[in-house]
Coordinates of C-alpha atoms in Angstrom, one line a residue:
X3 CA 129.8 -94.6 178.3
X4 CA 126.9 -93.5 176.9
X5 CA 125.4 -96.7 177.1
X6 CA 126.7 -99.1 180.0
X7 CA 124.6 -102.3 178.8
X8 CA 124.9 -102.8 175.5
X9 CA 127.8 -102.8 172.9
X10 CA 126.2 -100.9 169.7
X11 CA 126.5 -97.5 171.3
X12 CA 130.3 -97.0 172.6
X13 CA 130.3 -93.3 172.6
X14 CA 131.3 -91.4 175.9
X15 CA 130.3 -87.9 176.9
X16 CA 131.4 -85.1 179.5
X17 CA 130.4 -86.1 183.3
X18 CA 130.5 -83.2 185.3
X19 CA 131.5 -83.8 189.0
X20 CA 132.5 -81.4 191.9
X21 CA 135.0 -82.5 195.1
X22 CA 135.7 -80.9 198.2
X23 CA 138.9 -82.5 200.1
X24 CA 140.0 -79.7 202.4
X25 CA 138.7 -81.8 205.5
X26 CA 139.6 -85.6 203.9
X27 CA 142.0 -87.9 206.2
X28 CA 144.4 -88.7 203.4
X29 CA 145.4 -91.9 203.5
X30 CA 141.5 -93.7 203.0
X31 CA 139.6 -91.4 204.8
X32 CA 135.5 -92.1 203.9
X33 CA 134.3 -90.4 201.0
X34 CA 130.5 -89.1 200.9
X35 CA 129.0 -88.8 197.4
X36 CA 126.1 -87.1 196.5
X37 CA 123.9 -89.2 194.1
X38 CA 123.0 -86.1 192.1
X39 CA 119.2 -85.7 191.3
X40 CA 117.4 -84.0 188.2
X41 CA 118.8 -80.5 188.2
X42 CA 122.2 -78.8 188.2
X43 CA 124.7 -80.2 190.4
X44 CA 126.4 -76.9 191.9
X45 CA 122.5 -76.1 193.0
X46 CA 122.3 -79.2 194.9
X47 CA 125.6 -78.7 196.1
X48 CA 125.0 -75.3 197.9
X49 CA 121.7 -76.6 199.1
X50 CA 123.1 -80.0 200.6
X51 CA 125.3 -78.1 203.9
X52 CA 124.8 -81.3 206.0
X53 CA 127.7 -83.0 204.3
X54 CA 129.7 -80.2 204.5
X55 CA 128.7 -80.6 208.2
X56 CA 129.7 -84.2 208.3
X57 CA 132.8 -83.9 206.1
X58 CA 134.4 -82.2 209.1
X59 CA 132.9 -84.5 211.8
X60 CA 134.0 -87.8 209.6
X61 CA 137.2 -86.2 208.3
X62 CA 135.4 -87.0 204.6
X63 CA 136.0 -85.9 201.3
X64 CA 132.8 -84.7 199.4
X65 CA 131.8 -85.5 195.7
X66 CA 128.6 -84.1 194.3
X67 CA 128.0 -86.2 190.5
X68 CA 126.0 -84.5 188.0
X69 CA 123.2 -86.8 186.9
X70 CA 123.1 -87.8 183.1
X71 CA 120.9 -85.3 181.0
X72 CA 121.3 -82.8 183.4
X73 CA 123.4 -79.3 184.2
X74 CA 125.9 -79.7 182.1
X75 CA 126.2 -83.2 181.8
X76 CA 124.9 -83.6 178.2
X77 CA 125.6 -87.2 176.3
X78 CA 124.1 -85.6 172.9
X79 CA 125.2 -81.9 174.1
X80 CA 122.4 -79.7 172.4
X81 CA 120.7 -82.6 170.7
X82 CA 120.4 -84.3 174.3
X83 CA 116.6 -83.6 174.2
X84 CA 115.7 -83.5 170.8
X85 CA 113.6 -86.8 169.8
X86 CA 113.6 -90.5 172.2
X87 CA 116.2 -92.1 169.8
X88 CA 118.4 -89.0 172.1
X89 CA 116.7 -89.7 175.2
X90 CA 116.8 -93.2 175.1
X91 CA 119.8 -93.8 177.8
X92 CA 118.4 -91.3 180.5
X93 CA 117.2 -93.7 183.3
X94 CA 118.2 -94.1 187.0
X95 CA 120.1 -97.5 185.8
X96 CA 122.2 -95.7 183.5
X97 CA 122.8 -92.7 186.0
X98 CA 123.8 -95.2 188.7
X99 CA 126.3 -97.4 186.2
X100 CA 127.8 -93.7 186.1
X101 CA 128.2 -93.4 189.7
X102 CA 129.4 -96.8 190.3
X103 CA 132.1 -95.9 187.3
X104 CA 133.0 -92.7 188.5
X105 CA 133.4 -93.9 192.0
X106 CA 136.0 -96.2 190.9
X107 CA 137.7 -94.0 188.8
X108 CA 138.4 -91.5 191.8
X109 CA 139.7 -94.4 193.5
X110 CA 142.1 -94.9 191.2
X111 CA 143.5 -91.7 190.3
X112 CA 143.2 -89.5 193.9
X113 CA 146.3 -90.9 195.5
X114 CA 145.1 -92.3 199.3
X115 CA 141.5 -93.1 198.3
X116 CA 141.9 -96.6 196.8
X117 CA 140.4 -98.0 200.0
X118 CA 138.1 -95.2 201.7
X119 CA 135.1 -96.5 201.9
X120 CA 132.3 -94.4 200.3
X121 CA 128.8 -93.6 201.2
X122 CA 125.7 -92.6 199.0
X123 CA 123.8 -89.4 200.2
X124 CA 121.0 -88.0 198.3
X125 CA 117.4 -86.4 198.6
X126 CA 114.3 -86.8 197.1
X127 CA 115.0 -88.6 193.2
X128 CA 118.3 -88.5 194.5
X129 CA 117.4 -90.3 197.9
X130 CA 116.1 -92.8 195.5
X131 CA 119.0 -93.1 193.9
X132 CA 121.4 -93.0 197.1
X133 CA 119.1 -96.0 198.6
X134 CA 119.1 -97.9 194.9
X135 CA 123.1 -97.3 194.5
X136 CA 123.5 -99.0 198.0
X137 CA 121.1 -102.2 197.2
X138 CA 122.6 -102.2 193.5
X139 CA 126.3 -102.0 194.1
X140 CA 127.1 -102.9 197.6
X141 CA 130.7 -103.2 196.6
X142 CA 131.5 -99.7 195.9
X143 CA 129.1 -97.9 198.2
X144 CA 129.3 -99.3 202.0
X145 CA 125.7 -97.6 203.2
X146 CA 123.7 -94.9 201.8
X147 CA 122.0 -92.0 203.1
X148 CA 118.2 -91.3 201.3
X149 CA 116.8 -88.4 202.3
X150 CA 112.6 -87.8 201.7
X151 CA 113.1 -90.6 198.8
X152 CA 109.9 -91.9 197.6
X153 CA 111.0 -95.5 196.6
X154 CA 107.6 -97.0 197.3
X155 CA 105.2 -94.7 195.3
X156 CA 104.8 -97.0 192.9
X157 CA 102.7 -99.5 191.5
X158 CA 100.0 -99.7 194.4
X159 CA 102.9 -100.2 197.4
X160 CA 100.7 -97.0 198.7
X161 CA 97.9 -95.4 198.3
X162 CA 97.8 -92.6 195.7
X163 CA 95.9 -90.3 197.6
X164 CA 98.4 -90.0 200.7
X165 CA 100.6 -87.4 198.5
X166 CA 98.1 -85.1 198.8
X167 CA 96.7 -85.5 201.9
X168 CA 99.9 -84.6 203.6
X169 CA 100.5 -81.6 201.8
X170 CA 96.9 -80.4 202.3
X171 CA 97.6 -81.3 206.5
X172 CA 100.5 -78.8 206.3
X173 CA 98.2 -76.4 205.6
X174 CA 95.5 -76.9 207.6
X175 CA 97.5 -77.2 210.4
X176 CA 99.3 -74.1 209.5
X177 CA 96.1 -71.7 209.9
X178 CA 92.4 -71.9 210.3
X179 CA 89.9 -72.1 207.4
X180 CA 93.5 -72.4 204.9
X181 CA 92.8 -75.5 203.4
X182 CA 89.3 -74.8 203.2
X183 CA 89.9 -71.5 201.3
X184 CA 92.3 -73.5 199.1
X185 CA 89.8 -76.1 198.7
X186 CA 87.0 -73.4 197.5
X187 CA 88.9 -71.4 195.2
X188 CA 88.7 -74.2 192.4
X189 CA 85.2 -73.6 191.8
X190 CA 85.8 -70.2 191.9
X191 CA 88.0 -70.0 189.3
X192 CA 86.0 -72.4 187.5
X193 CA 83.3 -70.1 187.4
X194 CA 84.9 -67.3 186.4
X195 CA 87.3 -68.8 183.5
X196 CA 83.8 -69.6 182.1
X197 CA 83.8 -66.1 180.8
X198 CA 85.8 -64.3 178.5
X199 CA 85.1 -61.2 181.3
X200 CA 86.1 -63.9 184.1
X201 CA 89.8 -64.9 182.4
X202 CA 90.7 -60.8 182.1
X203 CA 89.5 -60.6 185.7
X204 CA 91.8 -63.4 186.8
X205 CA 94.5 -62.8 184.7
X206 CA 95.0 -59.4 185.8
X207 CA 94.6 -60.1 189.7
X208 CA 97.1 -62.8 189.1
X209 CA 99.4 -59.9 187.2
X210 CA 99.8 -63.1 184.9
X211 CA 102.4 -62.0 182.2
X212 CA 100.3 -64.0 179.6
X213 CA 96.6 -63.9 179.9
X214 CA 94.4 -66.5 179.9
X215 CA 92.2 -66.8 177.0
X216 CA 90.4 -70.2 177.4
X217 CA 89.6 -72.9 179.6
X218 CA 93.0 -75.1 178.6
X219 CA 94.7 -71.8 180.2
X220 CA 92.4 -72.0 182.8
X221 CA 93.8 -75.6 183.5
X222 CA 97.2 -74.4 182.7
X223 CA 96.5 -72.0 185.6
X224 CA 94.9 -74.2 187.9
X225 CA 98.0 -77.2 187.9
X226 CA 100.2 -74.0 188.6
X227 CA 98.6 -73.3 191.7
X228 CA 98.4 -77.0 192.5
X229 CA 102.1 -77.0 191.9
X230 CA 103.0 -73.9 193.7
X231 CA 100.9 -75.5 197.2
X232 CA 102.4 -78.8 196.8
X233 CA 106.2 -76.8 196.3
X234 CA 105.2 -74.9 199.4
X235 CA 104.9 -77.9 201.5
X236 CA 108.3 -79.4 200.6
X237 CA 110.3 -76.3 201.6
X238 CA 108.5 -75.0 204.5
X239 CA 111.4 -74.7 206.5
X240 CA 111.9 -73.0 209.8
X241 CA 114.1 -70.3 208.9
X242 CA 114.4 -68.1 205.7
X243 CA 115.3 -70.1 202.7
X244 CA 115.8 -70.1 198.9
X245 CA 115.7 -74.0 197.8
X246 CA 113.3 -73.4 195.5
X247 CA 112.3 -69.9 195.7
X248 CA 113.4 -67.0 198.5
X249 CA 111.3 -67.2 201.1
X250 CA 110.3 -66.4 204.9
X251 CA 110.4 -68.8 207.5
X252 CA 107.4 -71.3 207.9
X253 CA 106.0 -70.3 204.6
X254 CA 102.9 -71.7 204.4
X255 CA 102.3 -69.9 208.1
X256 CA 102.5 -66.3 206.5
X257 CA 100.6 -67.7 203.2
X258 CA 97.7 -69.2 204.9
X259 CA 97.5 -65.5 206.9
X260 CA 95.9 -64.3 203.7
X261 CA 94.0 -67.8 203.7
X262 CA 91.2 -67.2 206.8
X263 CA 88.1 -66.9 205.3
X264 CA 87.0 -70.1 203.0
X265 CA 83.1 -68.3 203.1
X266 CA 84.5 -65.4 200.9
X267 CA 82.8 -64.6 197.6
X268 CA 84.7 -65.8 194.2
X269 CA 86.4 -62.5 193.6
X270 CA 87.6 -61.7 197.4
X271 CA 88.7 -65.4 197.8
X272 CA 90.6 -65.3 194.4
X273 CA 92.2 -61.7 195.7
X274 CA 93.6 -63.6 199.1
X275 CA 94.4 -66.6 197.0
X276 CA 96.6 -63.9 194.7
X277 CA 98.2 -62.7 198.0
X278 CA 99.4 -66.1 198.8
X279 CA 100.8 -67.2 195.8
X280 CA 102.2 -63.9 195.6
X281 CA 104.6 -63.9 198.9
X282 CA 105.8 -67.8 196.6
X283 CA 106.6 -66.1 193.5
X284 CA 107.5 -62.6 194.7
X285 CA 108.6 -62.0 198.0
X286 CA 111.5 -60.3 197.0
X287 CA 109.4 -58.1 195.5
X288 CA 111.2 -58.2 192.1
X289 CA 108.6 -60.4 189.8
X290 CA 106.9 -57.8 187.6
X291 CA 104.5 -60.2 186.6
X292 CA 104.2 -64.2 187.3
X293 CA 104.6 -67.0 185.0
X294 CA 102.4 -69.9 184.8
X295 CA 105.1 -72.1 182.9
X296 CA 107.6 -71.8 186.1
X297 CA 106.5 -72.9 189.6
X298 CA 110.7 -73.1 190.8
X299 CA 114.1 -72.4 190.1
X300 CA 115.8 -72.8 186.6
X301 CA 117.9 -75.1 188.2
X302 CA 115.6 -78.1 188.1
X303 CA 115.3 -80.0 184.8
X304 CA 111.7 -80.5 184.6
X305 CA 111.9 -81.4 180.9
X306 CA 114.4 -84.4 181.3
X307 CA 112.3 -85.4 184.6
X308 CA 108.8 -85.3 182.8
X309 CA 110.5 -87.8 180.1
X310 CA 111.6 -90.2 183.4
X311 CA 108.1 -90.1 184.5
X312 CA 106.9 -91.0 181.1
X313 CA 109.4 -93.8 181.0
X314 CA 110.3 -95.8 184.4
X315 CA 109.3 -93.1 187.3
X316 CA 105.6 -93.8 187.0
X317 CA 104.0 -92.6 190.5
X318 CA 100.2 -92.9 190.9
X319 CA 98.8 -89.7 192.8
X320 CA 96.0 -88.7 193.0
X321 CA 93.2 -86.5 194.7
X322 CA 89.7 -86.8 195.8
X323 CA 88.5 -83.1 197.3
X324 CA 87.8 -85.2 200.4
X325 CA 90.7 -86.0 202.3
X326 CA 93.0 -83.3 200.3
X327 CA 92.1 -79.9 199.2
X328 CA 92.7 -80.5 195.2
X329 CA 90.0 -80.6 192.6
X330 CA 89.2 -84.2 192.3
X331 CA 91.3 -86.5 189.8
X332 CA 91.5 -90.0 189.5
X333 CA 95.2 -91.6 188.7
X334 CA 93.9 -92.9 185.4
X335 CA 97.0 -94.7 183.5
X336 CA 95.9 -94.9 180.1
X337 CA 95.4 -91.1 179.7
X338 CA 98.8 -90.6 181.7
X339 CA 100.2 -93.2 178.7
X340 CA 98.8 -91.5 175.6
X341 CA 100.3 -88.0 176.7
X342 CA 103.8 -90.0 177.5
X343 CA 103.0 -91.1 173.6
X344 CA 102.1 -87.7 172.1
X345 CA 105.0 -85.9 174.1
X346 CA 107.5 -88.2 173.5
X347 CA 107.3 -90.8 171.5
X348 CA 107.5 -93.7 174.5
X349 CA 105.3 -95.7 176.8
X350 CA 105.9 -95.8 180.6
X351 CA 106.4 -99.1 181.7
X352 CA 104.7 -99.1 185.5
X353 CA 105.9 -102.4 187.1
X354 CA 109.6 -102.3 185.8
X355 CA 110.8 -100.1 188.9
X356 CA 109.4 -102.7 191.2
X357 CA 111.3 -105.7 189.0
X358 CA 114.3 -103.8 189.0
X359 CA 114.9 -102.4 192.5
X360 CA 112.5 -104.6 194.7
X361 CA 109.0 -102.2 195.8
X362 CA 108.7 -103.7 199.4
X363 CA 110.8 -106.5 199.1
X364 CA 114.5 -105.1 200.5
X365 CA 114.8 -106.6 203.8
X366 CA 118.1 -108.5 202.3
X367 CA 119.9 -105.1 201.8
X368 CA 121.3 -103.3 204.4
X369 CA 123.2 -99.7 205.8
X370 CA 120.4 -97.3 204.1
X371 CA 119.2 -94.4 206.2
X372 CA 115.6 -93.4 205.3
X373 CA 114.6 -90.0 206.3
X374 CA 111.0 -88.2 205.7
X375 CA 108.1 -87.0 206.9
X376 CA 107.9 -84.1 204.2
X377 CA 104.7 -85.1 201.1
X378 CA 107.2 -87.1 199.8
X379 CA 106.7 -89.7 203.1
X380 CA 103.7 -90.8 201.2
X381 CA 106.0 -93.2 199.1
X382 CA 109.0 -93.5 201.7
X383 CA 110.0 -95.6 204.3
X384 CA 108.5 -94.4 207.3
X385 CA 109.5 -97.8 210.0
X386 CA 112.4 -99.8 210.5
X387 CA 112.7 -102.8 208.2
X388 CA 115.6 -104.4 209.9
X389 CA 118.4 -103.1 212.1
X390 CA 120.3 -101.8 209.1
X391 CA 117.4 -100.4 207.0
X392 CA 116.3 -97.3 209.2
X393 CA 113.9 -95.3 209.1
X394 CA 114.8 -91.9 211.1
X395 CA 111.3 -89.9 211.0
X396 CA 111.0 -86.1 211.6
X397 CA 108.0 -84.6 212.5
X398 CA 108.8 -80.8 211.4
X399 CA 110.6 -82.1 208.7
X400 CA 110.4 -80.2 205.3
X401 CA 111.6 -81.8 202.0
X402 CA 115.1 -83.0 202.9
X403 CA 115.5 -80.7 205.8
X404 CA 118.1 -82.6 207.5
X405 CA 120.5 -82.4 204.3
X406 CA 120.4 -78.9 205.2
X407 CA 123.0 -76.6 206.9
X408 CA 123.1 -76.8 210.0
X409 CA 120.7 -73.5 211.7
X410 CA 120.1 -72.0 215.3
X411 CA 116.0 -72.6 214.1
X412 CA 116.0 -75.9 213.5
X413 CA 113.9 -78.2 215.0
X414 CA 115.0 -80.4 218.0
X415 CA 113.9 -83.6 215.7
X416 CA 116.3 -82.5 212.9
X417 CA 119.0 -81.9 214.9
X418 CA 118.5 -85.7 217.0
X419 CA 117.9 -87.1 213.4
X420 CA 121.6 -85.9 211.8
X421 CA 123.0 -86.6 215.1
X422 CA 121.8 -90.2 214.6
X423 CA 122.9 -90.2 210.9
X424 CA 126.8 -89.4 211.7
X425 CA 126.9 -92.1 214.4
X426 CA 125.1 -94.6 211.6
X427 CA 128.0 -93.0 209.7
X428 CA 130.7 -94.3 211.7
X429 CA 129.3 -98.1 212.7
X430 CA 129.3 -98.1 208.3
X431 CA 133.1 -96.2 207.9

């Protein structure tokens, strides 16, 4: 259904969904189902090899659901994103109606599955949605598995400044004087986009393939690199990866290696800052140019997830130049509404994610795994609430490492925390 709560709207669209049974116990052996997040599903698939992992340990089928609005999972097809009349059914209620639905439907039509039980796995939106599918419909899920999912970064459950200061930690514990440098090259750009001279500088050094030409491109420019040290932190994983771009391992280690110096002049510290961004965006070596509109891969829908924040997802973050190394900016709600407005058409509503699924108030659920220590932390659950809602915390941990394939570099921590997560597993199964 298009729309699973009301009875106006009865048309039904394509749900895209991908299983993998070659390890499944046939007769009601568990099934682990990936809450899909806002992107394409086969990208989270590849990128999600601790299920694979498990599917063999647990004798488990896998199914990976595309999220509503997302890949290929259209409800309007190409009119999907056109106006909010379109948009209106794309919220995590929705999406989870559609899990619970499809869930049952496998049930029904794989012959053997009518009774495995099934667990919820998911990371980051989708950790969210893994932990909310468990506390929404215990019936069909028997525990869930949320990986670096922020459930708590809302309202004021935490402060809005933690975000920030984590990310800005990784770097400065990955290299001396690198959040520092970070931290100064605001006003340096600020003082050169103040010229028409100082925007061809940058965009030039930055080999930007449009140039700057004012100081709303000079903003433009500035949330990019925001973006890009904030994307850093979440995938700074201890071996080479390509989650969300290719890179070496321990990233922000070889960035911050061009990132020594804070006491630089504007120009020089702008030239290292280049470097950095530069092994992000081109360490392949294939970028002829970068491209201030895309900070990761195509496979992310950042359109449909810009129009969830706008709607329900309302996070406060925000930065102080004190405890993070980000240009000062207050988490100021009615701005953040009238550019919902002007974008979309809608008004966020702020509290209705806490009426919905709870904010701090879930100690009657129970069987949810919560994993983090990546940024995303800030907002997670980082302590036991009761013996059933766990907390497994890792202190290397990059943005759902542990949903990761299993790798001869990772992290003792990683490796106790899956460990921990199959035997959870079982007790559930």
């Amino acid at each position: 259904q298009i729309d699973h709560f009301g009875f106006d709207e009865n048309h039904t669209f394509q749900q895209r969904y991908l299983v993998a049974d070659q390890h499944w116990k046939k007769d009601n052996g568990p099934i682990l189902f990936y809450t899909g997040n806002e992107g394409d599903i086969t990208w989270f698939c590849n990128n999600t090899g601790f299920m694979w992992d498990a599917a063999e340990k647990l004798n488990a089928m896998l199914v990976f659901a595309e999220h509503r609005y997302y890949g290929e999972s259209l409800p309007f097809g190409n009119e999907s994103f056109s106006d909010s009349k379109h948009l209106n059914y794309l919220t995590s209620e929705q999406a989870l109606a559609d899990f619970a639905v499809l869930v049952e439907y496998l049930k029904t039509t794989i012959a053997g599955a009518r009774y495995s039980p099934v667990i919820a796995i998911g990371g980051s939106y989708g950790g969210m949605l893994a932990a909310w599918f468990r506390m929404k419909y215990p019936h069909v899920v028997v525990g869930a598995l949320a990986a670096s999912a922020p459930i708590w970064q809302f309202g004021d459950l935490v402060p809005c400044g933690t975000f920030f200061s984590i990310v800005t930690n990784d770097f400065k514990q990955s290299g001396t004087g690198c959040s520092e440098s970070i931290r100064n090259s605001w006003n340096a750009i600020n003082h050169l986009s103040s010229t028409d001279a100082g925007l061809q500088w940058l965009s030039s050094t930055f080999h930007l393939c449009s140039p700057l030409k004012n100081l709303q491109d000079a903003a433009v420019f500035k949330n990019w690199l925001s973006e890009t040290w904030v994307n850093l932190a979440m995938v700074n994983y201890p071996y080479k990866a390509d989650f969300l771009q290719p890179l070496p391992a321990w990233p922000i280690q070889e960035v911050c290696k061009f990132l020594k110096d804070p006491s630089l002049s504007d120009k020089l510290l702008l030239q290292n800052v280049f470097q950095a961004v530069n092994l992000y965006y081109n360490y392949t070596g294939e970028a002829s140019c970068l491209d201030v509109s895309e900070t990761a891969t195509k496979s992310l829908g950042q359109m449909g997830w810009y129009y969830q924040a706008c709607t329900e997802m309302v996070m406060p973050i925000c930065t102080d130049g004190v405890h993070d190394m980000f240009e000062p900016q207050k988490w100021d709600f009615d701005a953040f509404s009238e550019e919902c407005y002007r974008l979309w058409g809608v008004r966020p509503r702020p509290s209705w994610v806490l009426s919905m699924y709870g904010g701090k108030n879930i100690s009657s659920h129970s069987n949810i795994i919560f994993r983090g220590l990546d940024p995303w932390s800030a907002g997670g659950v980082t302590q036991n609430i009761t013996n059933s809602l766990v907390a497994v915390v890792i202190p290397d941990g990059a943005h759902h490492l542990d949903l990761r394939s299993q790798n001869p570099l990772d992290p003792k921590s990683v490796q106790q925390a899956r460990a921990l997560e199959i035997c959870l597993m079982k007790e559930w199964i």
